Amino acid sequence: MDLQLVWFLLIAVLWTGYLVLEGFDFGVGMLIPVLARDDRERRQIINTIGPVWDGNEVWLLVAGGATFAAFPEWYATLFSGFYLPLLLILLALIVRGVAFEYRSKVDSPTWRRRWDACLVVGSAVPALLWGVAFSNIVAGVPLDAQHQFTGNLLTLLNPYALLGGLTTLGLFLLHGALFLQLRTLGPVRRRARALAQRLSVPVLVVAAVWALWTQLAHGTAWTWAAVAVAAVALVGVVVAVPRRREGLAFAATCAVIVSAVVLIFGSLFPDVMPSSTDPAFSLTIRNASSTPYTLGVMTWVAVALVPLVLAYQAWSLWVFRHRLSAEHIPVPLLPAPRSGESSSHGQQSRTRH
């Protein structure tokens, strides 16, 4: 039971790291067409997350791998019942990753615009669907005695889950706008500040409704603390943004995301996937876990490797902490003239001058 609890908490920590770090990546990706006015500014925005986005996604891989190894029954039921939403998330992440690499391969405005659209869609789809998925997990889904999902896609698209999706979508947009304030200079930074100011109140309202709904319907006595911390942090964002305290505002959105994960996993415990059909059919940390031997081996591996991962993540964020301006983005070089055209081009240039 002790190791089962340890791995339940560790998976919660892994999801916290993923949502905090990848949350601003998603926000930045969705804001490219909103905050950029030309290709140079789009490249400025993309370069703020270019060195770190793939490292941030490692948290998702580790969270999925830890769930598979520590709670295989949970993993099997989750990925079979939520197959279509998780497949859409996976495809969106693939398209997004390819877009980062391919948008600069061809010097064509049309080519870049299409890959920028892929970045927007590849960021918006996971930002929305992660909220839908976690809300359904907290609320419970129809499971039979064999822990098989018996619902369908419409079962997952219920009002509470859709509100959860809007909450993560709005929160990540705000998180990304605040991140851009910390990492950019010039017009992009000013637009990001103005957008964060417009987003802060609507995000506060939507997130507050979802948090209260979660707490009143599924929470426990001690998860009120997570709700209180989230409320204070959201109010802090609303107050800090107009005063240009972007560092404080960004820390507050991080606190909101951490509090949301605490509320989700705190409301679940000791379940990992409640059954709305019959509580007796729910998956718990006891009936969904691996053997004690497996959990023991995994614990020693985690003790050895997790500090290294955390150290590398902190180092990479520190190295790429400096602000970027459009002037830092080099102007693309003109293509060299083809053979036989250099003399005539030079003559035309001298004639014009």
Short mmCIF file of C-alpha atoms in Angstrom, two decimals:
data_model
loop_
_atom_site.label_atom_id
_atom_site.label_comp_id
_atom_site.label_asym_id
_atom_site.label_seq_id
_atom_site.Cartn_x
_atom_site.Cartn_y
_atom_site.Cartn_z
CA MET A 1 0.00 0.00 0.00
CA ASP A 2 2.88 2.37 0.77
CA LEU A 3 4.49 1.91 -2.66
CA GLN A 4 1.11 2.17 -4.35
CA LEU A 5 0.59 5.53 -2.66
CA VAL A 6 4.12 6.64 -3.57
CA TRP A 7 3.51 5.94 -7.25
CA PHE A 8 0.08 7.55 -7.20
CA LEU A 9 1.72 10.70 -5.84
CA LEU A 10 4.65 10.45 -8.25
CA ILE A 11 2.31 10.21 -11.25
CA ALA A 12 0.51 13.29 -9.94
CA VAL A 13 3.87 15.09 -9.76
CA LEU A 14 4.73 14.05 -13.31
CA TRP A 15 1.40 15.38 -14.61
CA THR A 16 1.98 18.59 -12.68
CA GLY A 17 5.36 19.09 -14.34
CA TYR A 18 3.90 18.32 -17.76
CA LEU A 19 0.94 20.68 -17.47
CA VAL A 20 2.96 23.55 -16.01
CA LEU A 21 5.75 23.32 -18.60
CA GLU A 22 3.82 22.20 -21.65
CA GLY A 23 0.97 24.52 -20.65
CA PHE A 24 2.90 27.63 -21.65
CA ASP A 25 4.11 25.82 -24.80
CA PHE A 26 0.49 25.24 -25.81
CA GLY A 27 -0.39 28.84 -25.00
CA VAL A 28 2.48 30.21 -27.04
CA GLY A 29 1.59 27.99 -29.99
CA MET A 30 -2.04 29.13 -29.96
CA LEU A 31 -1.04 32.81 -29.75
CA ILE A 32 1.22 32.93 -32.81
CA PRO A 33 -1.43 34.39 -35.20
CA VAL A 34 -2.83 36.64 -32.47
CA LEU A 35 0.38 38.38 -31.37
CA ALA A 36 2.60 38.30 -34.48
CA ARG A 37 2.26 40.74 -37.37
CA ASP A 38 4.91 39.35 -39.72
CA ASP A 39 7.13 36.32 -40.14
CA ARG A 40 9.93 37.82 -38.09
CA GLU A 41 7.64 38.23 -35.08
CA ARG A 42 6.25 34.72 -35.60
CA ARG A 43 9.79 33.38 -35.49
CA GLN A 44 10.46 35.46 -32.38
CA ILE A 45 7.48 33.84 -30.64
CA ILE A 46 8.38 30.33 -31.78
CA ASN A 47 11.99 30.76 -30.66
CA THR A 48 10.91 31.41 -27.07
CA ILE A 49 9.87 27.76 -26.76
CA GLY A 50 12.00 26.26 -29.54
CA PRO A 51 14.81 25.05 -27.24
CA VAL A 52 12.54 23.58 -24.53
CA TRP A 53 9.26 22.29 -25.99
CA ASP A 54 10.53 18.80 -26.78
CA GLY A 55 12.07 18.47 -23.31
CA ASN A 56 8.78 19.52 -21.77
CA GLU A 57 6.99 16.72 -23.63
CA VAL A 58 9.24 14.17 -21.93
CA TRP A 59 7.10 14.64 -18.81
CA LEU A 60 4.12 13.23 -20.71
CA LEU A 61 6.10 10.20 -21.87
CA VAL A 62 7.33 9.52 -18.35
CA ALA A 63 3.84 9.99 -16.87
CA GLY A 64 2.39 7.55 -19.40
CA GLY A 65 5.19 5.06 -18.87
CA ALA A 66 4.88 5.27 -15.09
CA THR A 67 1.13 4.69 -15.31
CA PHE A 68 1.66 1.65 -17.55
CA ALA A 69 4.27 0.13 -15.24
CA ALA A 70 2.78 1.01 -11.84
CA PHE A 71 -0.96 0.74 -12.59
CA PRO A 72 -1.40 -1.41 -15.73
CA GLU A 73 -5.16 -1.89 -15.17
CA TRP A 74 -5.62 1.90 -15.04
CA TYR A 75 -3.55 2.34 -18.18
CA ALA A 76 -5.47 -0.37 -20.07
CA THR A 77 -8.92 0.96 -19.14
CA LEU A 78 -7.93 4.58 -19.75
CA PHE A 79 -6.42 4.05 -23.19
CA SER A 80 -9.20 1.75 -24.38
CA GLY A 81 -12.08 3.87 -23.07
CA PHE A 82 -10.54 7.22 -24.06
CA TYR A 83 -9.08 5.89 -27.30
CA LEU A 84 -10.42 8.53 -29.69
CA PRO A 85 -9.63 11.63 -27.56
CA LEU A 86 -6.15 10.33 -26.76
CA LEU A 87 -5.56 9.47 -30.41
CA LEU A 88 -6.54 13.03 -31.37
CA ILE A 89 -4.12 14.38 -28.76
CA LEU A 90 -1.35 12.14 -30.09
CA LEU A 91 -1.94 13.19 -33.70
CA ALA A 92 -2.03 16.86 -32.68
CA LEU A 93 1.28 16.50 -30.82
CA ILE A 94 2.85 14.78 -33.83
CA VAL A 95 1.68 17.50 -36.21
CA ARG A 96 2.89 20.16 -33.79
CA GLY A 97 6.34 18.59 -33.47
CA VAL A 98 6.70 18.26 -37.24
CA ALA A 99 5.62 21.89 -37.68
CA PHE A 100 8.43 23.12 -35.44
CA GLU A 101 10.96 21.32 -37.62
CA TYR A 102 9.48 21.86 -41.09
CA ARG A 103 8.25 25.48 -41.16
CA SER A 104 11.73 26.81 -42.03
CA LYS A 105 12.62 24.14 -44.58
CA VAL A 106 11.18 26.05 -47.56
CA ASP A 107 11.52 29.79 -48.09
CA SER A 108 7.87 30.35 -48.96
CA PRO A 109 5.29 32.47 -47.08
CA THR A 110 2.53 30.01 -47.98
CA TRP A 111 4.57 27.07 -46.72
CA ARG A 112 5.27 28.81 -43.40
CA ARG A 113 1.66 29.92 -42.92
CA ARG A 114 0.44 26.34 -43.32
CA TRP A 115 2.89 25.01 -40.74
CA ASP A 116 2.01 27.89 -38.41
CA ALA A 117 -1.62 26.82 -38.69
CA CYS A 118 -0.50 23.29 -37.74
CA LEU A 119 1.25 24.76 -34.69
CA VAL A 120 -1.96 26.49 -33.63
CA VAL A 121 -4.15 23.41 -34.10
CA GLY A 122 -1.53 21.09 -32.60
CA SER A 123 -1.45 23.27 -29.49
CA ALA A 124 -5.19 23.97 -29.15
CA VAL A 125 -6.42 20.37 -29.46
CA PRO A 126 -4.38 18.97 -26.52
CA ALA A 127 -5.05 22.10 -24.45
CA LEU A 128 -8.77 21.46 -24.78
CA LEU A 129 -8.86 17.66 -24.63
CA TRP A 130 -6.61 17.25 -21.57
CA GLY A 131 -9.19 19.18 -19.57
CA VAL A 132 -11.99 17.03 -20.99
CA ALA A 133 -10.10 13.83 -20.18
CA PHE A 134 -9.17 14.70 -16.60
CA SER A 135 -12.67 15.98 -15.84
CA ASN A 136 -14.14 12.68 -16.99
CA ILE A 137 -11.65 10.75 -14.87
CA VAL A 138 -12.63 12.72 -11.78
CA ALA A 139 -16.37 12.48 -12.41
CA GLY A 140 -16.23 8.77 -13.24
CA VAL A 141 -17.07 6.87 -16.39
CA PRO A 142 -19.24 3.79 -17.00
CA LEU A 143 -17.18 0.68 -16.19
CA ASP A 144 -18.41 -2.89 -15.93
CA ALA A 145 -17.29 -5.59 -13.50
CA GLN A 146 -14.27 -6.37 -15.72
CA HIS A 147 -13.24 -2.68 -15.63
CA GLN A 148 -14.13 -2.23 -19.29
CA PHE A 149 -15.41 1.14 -20.50
CA THR A 150 -19.05 0.76 -21.64
CA GLY A 151 -19.76 4.31 -22.81
CA ASN A 152 -19.07 6.11 -26.09
CA LEU A 153 -17.68 9.43 -27.29
CA LEU A 154 -20.84 11.31 -26.36
CA THR A 155 -20.48 9.99 -22.81
CA LEU A 156 -17.22 11.90 -22.54
CA LEU A 157 -18.65 15.12 -24.01
CA ASN A 158 -20.76 16.01 -20.98
CA PRO A 159 -21.16 19.59 -19.65
CA TYR A 160 -18.74 19.15 -16.75
CA ALA A 161 -16.01 17.71 -18.99
CA LEU A 162 -16.48 20.42 -21.63
CA LEU A 163 -16.17 23.06 -18.90
CA GLY A 164 -12.94 21.37 -17.86
CA GLY A 165 -11.71 21.60 -21.44
CA LEU A 166 -12.53 25.32 -21.61
CA THR A 167 -10.73 25.80 -18.29
CA THR A 168 -7.46 24.25 -19.48
CA LEU A 169 -7.73 25.99 -22.85
CA GLY A 170 -8.18 29.42 -21.28
CA LEU A 171 -5.63 28.81 -18.53
CA PHE A 172 -2.96 27.72 -21.01
CA LEU A 173 -3.66 30.76 -23.21
CA LEU A 174 -3.14 33.02 -20.21
CA HIS A 175 -0.09 31.01 -19.10
CA GLY A 176 1.44 31.36 -22.58
CA ALA A 177 0.74 35.10 -22.78
CA LEU A 178 2.48 35.63 -19.44
CA PHE A 179 5.41 33.47 -20.53
CA LEU A 180 5.82 35.63 -23.64
CA GLN A 181 5.92 38.73 -21.48
CA LEU A 182 8.87 37.20 -19.63
CA ARG A 183 10.69 36.04 -22.76
CA THR A 184 10.16 38.76 -25.36
CA LEU A 185 10.84 42.43 -26.00
CA GLY A 186 9.19 45.01 -28.20
CA PRO A 187 5.72 44.94 -29.75
CA VAL A 188 5.12 41.24 -29.06
CA ARG A 189 5.65 41.79 -25.35
CA ARG A 190 3.24 44.74 -25.31
CA ARG A 191 0.57 42.78 -27.17
CA ALA A 192 1.04 39.79 -24.85
CA ARG A 193 0.56 42.06 -21.82
CA ALA A 194 -2.63 43.57 -23.27
CA LEU A 195 -3.99 40.12 -24.13
CA ALA A 196 -3.18 38.73 -20.67
CA GLN A 197 -5.08 41.62 -19.14
CA ARG A 198 -8.14 40.84 -21.27
CA LEU A 199 -7.94 37.10 -20.57
CA SER A 200 -7.38 37.19 -16.82
CA VAL A 201 -10.95 37.89 -15.68
CA PRO A 202 -12.74 35.42 -18.05
CA VAL A 203 -10.23 32.70 -17.14
CA LEU A 204 -10.79 33.43 -13.44
CA VAL A 205 -14.56 33.02 -13.85
CA VAL A 206 -14.41 29.79 -15.91
CA ALA A 207 -11.72 28.21 -13.71
CA ALA A 208 -13.56 29.18 -10.52
CA VAL A 209 -16.80 27.57 -11.73
CA TRP A 210 -14.99 24.35 -12.70
CA ALA A 211 -13.05 24.22 -9.40
CA LEU A 212 -16.18 24.74 -7.30
CA TRP A 213 -18.11 22.16 -9.32
CA THR A 214 -15.27 19.67 -8.87
CA GLN A 215 -14.97 20.33 -5.15
CA LEU A 216 -18.70 20.22 -4.39
CA ALA A 217 -19.38 17.14 -6.50
CA HIS A 218 -16.22 15.09 -6.04
CA GLY A 219 -13.83 16.76 -3.60
CA THR A 220 -12.91 15.94 -0.02
CA ALA A 221 -12.52 18.13 3.03
CA TRP A 222 -8.80 18.71 2.54
CA THR A 223 -9.05 19.54 -1.20
CA TRP A 224 -10.73 22.80 -0.19
CA ALA A 225 -7.15 23.96 0.45
CA ALA A 226 -6.31 23.44 -3.24
CA VAL A 227 -9.42 25.39 -4.24
CA ALA A 228 -8.45 28.23 -1.90
CA VAL A 229 -4.88 28.39 -3.25
CA ALA A 230 -6.17 28.41 -6.84
CA ALA A 231 -8.63 31.20 -6.02
CA VAL A 232 -5.94 33.36 -4.41
CA ALA A 233 -3.57 32.72 -7.33
CA LEU A 234 -6.22 33.63 -9.92
CA VAL A 235 -6.99 36.87 -8.13
CA GLY A 236 -3.25 37.50 -7.98
CA VAL A 237 -3.05 37.21 -11.77
CA VAL A 238 -5.86 39.72 -12.22
CA VAL A 239 -4.10 42.16 -9.88
CA ALA A 240 -0.52 41.61 -11.08
CA VAL A 241 -1.02 41.87 -14.85
CA PRO A 242 -2.16 45.54 -14.98
CA ARG A 243 0.72 46.44 -12.64
CA ARG A 244 3.21 44.81 -15.05
CA ARG A 245 4.32 42.23 -12.49
CA GLU A 246 4.62 39.52 -15.10
CA GLY A 247 6.93 37.33 -13.02
CA LEU A 248 4.45 37.28 -10.16
CA ALA A 249 1.54 36.69 -12.57
CA PHE A 250 3.35 33.77 -14.25
CA ALA A 251 4.14 32.21 -10.87
CA ALA A 252 0.45 32.57 -10.00
CA THR A 253 -0.70 30.68 -13.12
CA CYS A 254 1.82 27.96 -12.23
CA ALA A 255 0.24 27.80 -8.77
CA VAL A 256 -3.24 27.53 -10.34
CA ILE A 257 -2.15 24.55 -12.47
CA VAL A 258 -0.49 22.84 -9.49
CA SER A 259 -3.63 23.40 -7.40
CA ALA A 260 -5.82 21.97 -10.17
CA VAL A 261 -3.73 18.77 -10.28
CA VAL A 262 -3.90 18.50 -6.49
CA LEU A 263 -7.68 18.93 -6.66
CA ILE A 264 -7.98 16.26 -9.38
CA PHE A 265 -5.81 13.61 -7.74
CA GLY A 266 -7.04 14.48 -4.26
CA SER A 267 -10.63 14.02 -5.40
CA LEU A 268 -9.74 10.69 -7.00
CA PHE A 269 -7.89 9.03 -4.11
CA PRO A 270 -8.00 6.11 -3.41
CA ASP A 271 -9.57 5.56 -6.83
CA VAL A 272 -7.68 6.03 -10.06
CA MET A 273 -10.77 5.69 -12.26
CA PRO A 274 -14.18 5.77 -10.54
CA SER A 275 -17.06 3.83 -12.08
CA SER A 276 -20.32 5.71 -12.59
CA THR A 277 -22.08 2.37 -13.10
CA ASP A 278 -21.32 0.92 -9.66
CA PRO A 279 -18.68 2.11 -7.16
CA ALA A 280 -17.72 -1.55 -6.68
CA PHE A 281 -16.45 -1.59 -10.28
CA SER A 282 -14.04 1.34 -9.73
CA LEU A 283 -10.33 1.01 -10.26
CA THR A 284 -8.34 1.87 -7.15
CA ILE A 285 -4.65 2.15 -6.38
CA ARG A 286 -4.95 -1.32 -4.85
CA ASN A 287 -6.72 -3.34 -7.56
CA ALA A 288 -5.06 -1.51 -10.49
CA SER A 289 -1.42 -1.69 -9.36
CA SER A 290 1.50 -3.90 -10.31
CA THR A 291 3.12 -6.37 -7.94
CA PRO A 292 5.12 -5.10 -4.94
CA TYR A 293 8.33 -6.35 -6.58
CA THR A 294 7.69 -4.30 -9.73
CA LEU A 295 6.87 -1.21 -7.71
CA GLY A 296 10.00 -1.71 -5.63
CA VAL A 297 12.30 -1.91 -8.67
CA MET A 298 10.61 1.12 -10.23
CA THR A 299 11.07 3.09 -7.01
CA TRP A 300 14.84 2.55 -6.98
CA VAL A 301 15.07 3.53 -10.65
CA ALA A 302 13.03 6.68 -9.98
CA VAL A 303 15.22 7.61 -7.01
CA ALA A 304 18.29 7.41 -9.25
CA LEU A 305 16.94 9.11 -12.38
CA VAL A 306 14.32 11.67 -11.36
CA PRO A 307 16.85 14.07 -9.75
CA LEU A 308 18.87 13.99 -12.99
CA VAL A 309 15.80 14.82 -15.07
CA LEU A 310 14.88 17.68 -12.75
CA ALA A 311 18.44 19.04 -12.83
CA TYR A 312 18.56 18.93 -16.63
CA GLN A 313 15.16 20.61 -16.92
CA ALA A 314 16.19 23.41 -14.57
CA TRP A 315 19.50 23.87 -16.38
CA SER A 316 17.88 24.11 -19.82
CA LEU A 317 15.32 26.67 -18.64
CA TRP A 318 18.10 28.70 -17.02
CA VAL A 319 20.28 28.68 -20.15
CA PHE A 320 17.42 29.90 -22.35
CA ARG A 321 16.03 32.45 -19.88
CA HIS A 322 16.98 35.61 -21.81
CA ARG A 323 14.46 37.81 -23.58
CA LEU A 324 14.18 37.79 -27.37
CA SER A 325 13.34 40.68 -29.66
CA ALA A 326 12.60 40.75 -33.38
CA GLU A 327 16.09 42.21 -33.89
CA HIS A 328 17.54 38.93 -32.65
CA ILE A 329 15.91 37.13 -35.57
CA PRO A 330 18.16 37.19 -38.67
CA VAL A 331 16.67 38.33 -41.94
CA PRO A 332 16.65 35.49 -44.51
CA LEU A 333 19.38 35.79 -47.09
CA LEU A 334 18.34 36.41 -50.70
CA PRO A 335 18.97 33.44 -52.99
CA ALA A 336 22.21 33.64 -54.95
CA PRO A 337 21.83 34.57 -58.65
CA ARG A 338 21.98 31.70 -61.08
CA SER A 339 24.87 31.27 -63.46
CA GLY A 340 24.84 33.87 -66.25
CA GLU A 341 22.62 36.28 -64.38
CA SER A 342 25.21 37.96 -62.14
CA SER A 343 26.59 40.39 -64.74
CA SER A 344 23.18 41.51 -65.98
CA HIS A 345 21.94 41.84 -62.37
CA GLY A 346 24.94 43.98 -61.51
CA GLN A 347 24.41 46.15 -64.59
CA GLN A 348 20.73 46.66 -63.65
CA SER A 349 21.74 47.57 -60.10
CA ARG A 350 24.25 50.17 -61.34
CA THR A 351 21.64 51.59 -63.74
CA ARG A 352 19.08 51.97 -60.93
CA HIS A 353 21.60 53.68 -58.68
#
